[in-house]
């Protein structure tokens, strides 16, 4: 067995192992934290009795309850007050707003959804770019952008998620792709690399 083949096996094994190990590690941290928190809350009442898994169940109930709570109009106004420090401090504002908008994009929406994977192709150009429609209408944007007629905003993620571009293009330039947003982001993360090592090189 050559050294080159050993390197190939090692890195293939590492690429297979790391995502699984990191996922399990995060899950273990979450379960450990929720279980220890549940023990601190329940033990003063139940004594030594504790039902394993209670922490996960309580966390799920709390998350659902929080979702129901923030869905109410009066709670939404209170939440906006809680968010004031995060939306006014210069550096914190950029980080918090970016993460919140990104999370809101993947949240369930009612009515016409803007969450759509598309293939962007300019007329007369054979090159296509996979992107995510982030806005179906320019309404509500500043002057200059709101005047764009029949255009959509498309986010073009870069490989390995090191950044991306948002472009405003005519609706006719995009073609819907039968792919979920999660799958598109995952494929963008690995730059659409194929796992088939035997695939012939493009010439």
Coordinates of C-alpha atoms in Angstrom, one line a residue:
X1 CA 0.0 0.0 0.0
X2 CA 1.6 3.3 -1.1
X3 CA 1.9 6.4 1.0
X4 CA -0.4 8.3 -1.3
X5 CA -3.1 5.7 -0.8
X6 CA -2.7 5.8 2.9
X7 CA -3.1 9.6 2.8
X8 CA -6.3 9.2 0.8
X9 CA -7.8 6.7 3.3
X10 CA -6.8 8.9 6.2
X11 CA -8.4 12.0 4.9
X12 CA -11.5 10.2 3.7
X13 CA -11.9 8.7 7.2
X14 CA -11.3 12.1 8.8
X15 CA -13.9 13.8 6.6
X16 CA -16.4 11.0 7.5
X17 CA -15.6 11.1 11.2
X18 CA -15.4 14.8 12.0
X19 CA -19.1 15.8 11.1
X20 CA -20.4 12.8 13.0
X21 CA -18.2 13.4 16.0
X22 CA -19.0 17.2 16.1
X23 CA -22.7 16.5 15.8
X24 CA -22.6 13.9 18.6
X25 CA -20.5 16.2 20.8
X26 CA -22.9 19.1 20.4
X27 CA -25.9 16.8 21.2
X28 CA -24.1 15.4 24.3
X29 CA -23.4 18.9 25.5
X30 CA -27.0 19.9 25.0
X31 CA -28.4 16.8 26.7
X32 CA -25.9 17.1 29.6
X33 CA -26.7 20.8 30.1
X34 CA -30.5 20.3 30.0
X35 CA -30.4 17.2 32.3
X36 CA -28.2 19.0 34.9
X37 CA -30.5 22.1 34.8
X38 CA -33.6 19.9 35.2
X39 CA -32.0 18.1 38.2
X40 CA -31.4 21.5 39.9
X41 CA -35.0 22.4 39.3
X42 CA -36.6 19.1 40.2
X43 CA -34.4 17.6 43.0
X44 CA -35.6 20.2 45.7
X45 CA -39.1 18.9 45.1
X46 CA -38.7 15.2 44.3
X47 CA -35.6 14.5 46.4
X48 CA -33.5 11.7 45.0
X49 CA -36.1 10.7 42.5
X50 CA -35.3 11.7 38.9
X51 CA -36.6 10.5 35.6
X52 CA -33.9 10.4 32.8
X53 CA -34.8 12.5 29.8
X54 CA -36.8 14.9 31.8
X55 CA -34.4 17.7 30.9
X56 CA -34.9 17.2 27.2
X57 CA -38.7 17.1 27.7
X58 CA -38.7 20.3 29.8
X59 CA -36.5 22.0 27.2
X60 CA -38.9 21.1 24.4
X61 CA -41.9 22.4 26.4
X62 CA -40.0 25.6 27.3
X63 CA -39.1 26.2 23.6
X64 CA -42.7 25.6 22.5
X65 CA -44.0 27.8 25.2
X66 CA -41.5 30.6 24.3
X67 CA -42.7 30.4 20.7
X68 CA -46.3 30.7 21.7
X69 CA -45.4 33.6 24.0
X70 CA -43.5 35.7 21.5
X71 CA -46.3 35.1 18.9
X72 CA -48.6 37.2 21.0
X73 CA -48.7 41.0 20.0
X74 CA -48.2 42.3 23.5
X75 CA -45.3 39.9 24.1
X76 CA -43.7 41.0 20.8
X77 CA -43.6 44.6 22.1
X78 CA -42.0 43.5 25.3
X79 CA -39.5 41.4 23.4
X80 CA -38.5 44.5 21.3
X81 CA -37.6 46.2 24.6
X82 CA -35.5 43.3 25.7
X83 CA -33.7 43.4 22.3
X84 CA -32.9 47.1 22.6
X85 CA -29.3 46.5 23.9
X86 CA -28.7 44.0 21.1
X87 CA -30.0 46.3 18.4
X88 CA -28.3 49.5 19.4
X89 CA -24.8 48.6 20.4
X90 CA -22.6 49.1 17.3
X91 CA -20.8 45.7 17.1
X92 CA -23.4 43.7 18.8
X93 CA -26.1 45.1 16.6
X94 CA -24.4 43.8 13.4
X95 CA -23.9 40.3 14.8
X96 CA -27.3 40.0 16.4
X97 CA -29.2 41.4 13.4
X98 CA -27.4 39.1 11.0
X99 CA -28.0 36.0 13.0
X100 CA -31.7 36.9 13.7
X101 CA -32.4 37.6 10.0
X102 CA -30.6 34.4 9.0
X103 CA -32.7 32.4 11.5
X104 CA -35.9 34.1 10.4
X105 CA -35.2 33.1 6.8
X106 CA -35.3 29.4 7.8
X107 CA -38.3 29.8 10.1
X108 CA -41.7 28.7 8.8
X109 CA -43.7 31.4 6.9
X110 CA -47.3 31.7 6.1
X111 CA -48.6 32.8 2.8
X112 CA -46.2 33.2 -0.2
X113 CA -42.8 32.0 0.9
X114 CA -39.6 33.7 -0.3
X115 CA -37.6 30.6 0.6
X116 CA -36.8 29.3 -2.8
X117 CA -33.7 27.8 -4.4
X118 CA -33.2 29.0 -8.0
X119 CA -30.7 28.8 -10.8
X120 CA -29.6 32.3 -11.9
X121 CA -28.7 32.6 -15.6
X122 CA -28.2 35.8 -17.5
X123 CA -29.7 35.9 -21.0
X124 CA -27.1 34.8 -23.6
X125 CA -24.9 33.3 -21.0
X126 CA -24.6 29.5 -20.5
X127 CA -23.2 29.9 -17.0
X128 CA -25.6 29.2 -14.1
X129 CA -25.3 30.1 -10.4
X130 CA -27.4 28.5 -7.7
X131 CA -28.8 31.0 -5.3
X132 CA -31.6 31.6 -2.7
X133 CA -34.4 34.0 -3.3
X134 CA -34.5 36.2 -0.2
X135 CA -37.1 38.7 -1.4
X136 CA -39.9 38.4 -3.9
X137 CA -40.8 42.1 -3.8
X138 CA -38.8 45.3 -3.5
X139 CA -41.6 46.9 -1.4
X140 CA -40.3 48.4 1.8
X141 CA -36.7 48.9 0.6
X142 CA -35.1 52.4 0.3
X143 CA -35.7 54.6 -2.7
X144 CA -33.7 53.4 -5.7
X145 CA -34.3 49.7 -4.8
X146 CA -38.0 49.9 -4.2
X147 CA -38.4 51.2 -7.7
X148 CA -37.0 48.0 -9.3
X149 CA -40.0 46.5 -11.2
X150 CA -40.5 42.8 -11.3
X151 CA -37.2 41.9 -9.7
X152 CA -36.2 39.6 -7.0
X153 CA -33.3 39.5 -4.5
X154 CA -31.1 36.5 -4.8
X155 CA -28.4 35.5 -2.3
X156 CA -25.4 33.7 -3.9
X157 CA -23.5 31.8 -1.2
X158 CA -19.8 31.3 -1.7
X159 CA -18.1 27.9 -1.2
X160 CA -17.4 26.9 2.4
X161 CA -19.7 29.7 3.5
X162 CA -16.9 32.3 3.6
X163 CA -19.4 34.9 2.3
X164 CA -21.8 35.6 -0.4
X165 CA -23.4 38.3 -2.6
X166 CA -27.0 39.6 -2.9
X167 CA -28.0 40.6 -6.4
X168 CA -31.2 42.1 -7.7
X169 CA -32.2 40.6 -11.0
X170 CA -35.2 40.4 -13.2
X171 CA -37.6 37.6 -12.2
X172 CA -37.2 36.0 -15.7
X173 CA -33.5 35.3 -15.0
X174 CA -34.2 32.8 -12.3
X175 CA -35.5 29.2 -12.6
X176 CA -36.8 27.4 -9.6
X177 CA -34.7 24.3 -8.5
X178 CA -36.3 21.3 -6.9
X179 CA -34.1 21.5 -3.8
X180 CA -34.7 22.5 -0.2
X181 CA -33.0 25.6 1.2
X182 CA -31.2 23.4 3.8
X183 CA -29.9 21.1 1.0
X184 CA -28.7 24.1 -1.0
X185 CA -26.8 25.6 1.9
X186 CA -25.3 22.2 2.7
X187 CA -24.1 21.8 -0.9
X188 CA -22.8 25.4 -1.0
X189 CA -20.8 24.6 2.2
X190 CA -18.9 21.9 0.3
X191 CA -18.8 23.8 -3.0
X192 CA -21.0 21.1 -4.6
X193 CA -18.1 18.6 -4.5
X194 CA -18.9 15.1 -5.6
X195 CA -18.1 12.2 -3.4
X196 CA -17.5 10.0 -6.4
X197 CA -13.7 9.9 -6.7
X198 CA -13.9 7.9 -9.9
X199 CA -15.7 10.6 -11.8
X200 CA -13.6 11.7 -14.8
X201 CA -12.0 15.1 -14.7
X202 CA -13.5 17.8 -16.8
X203 CA -11.3 18.7 -19.8

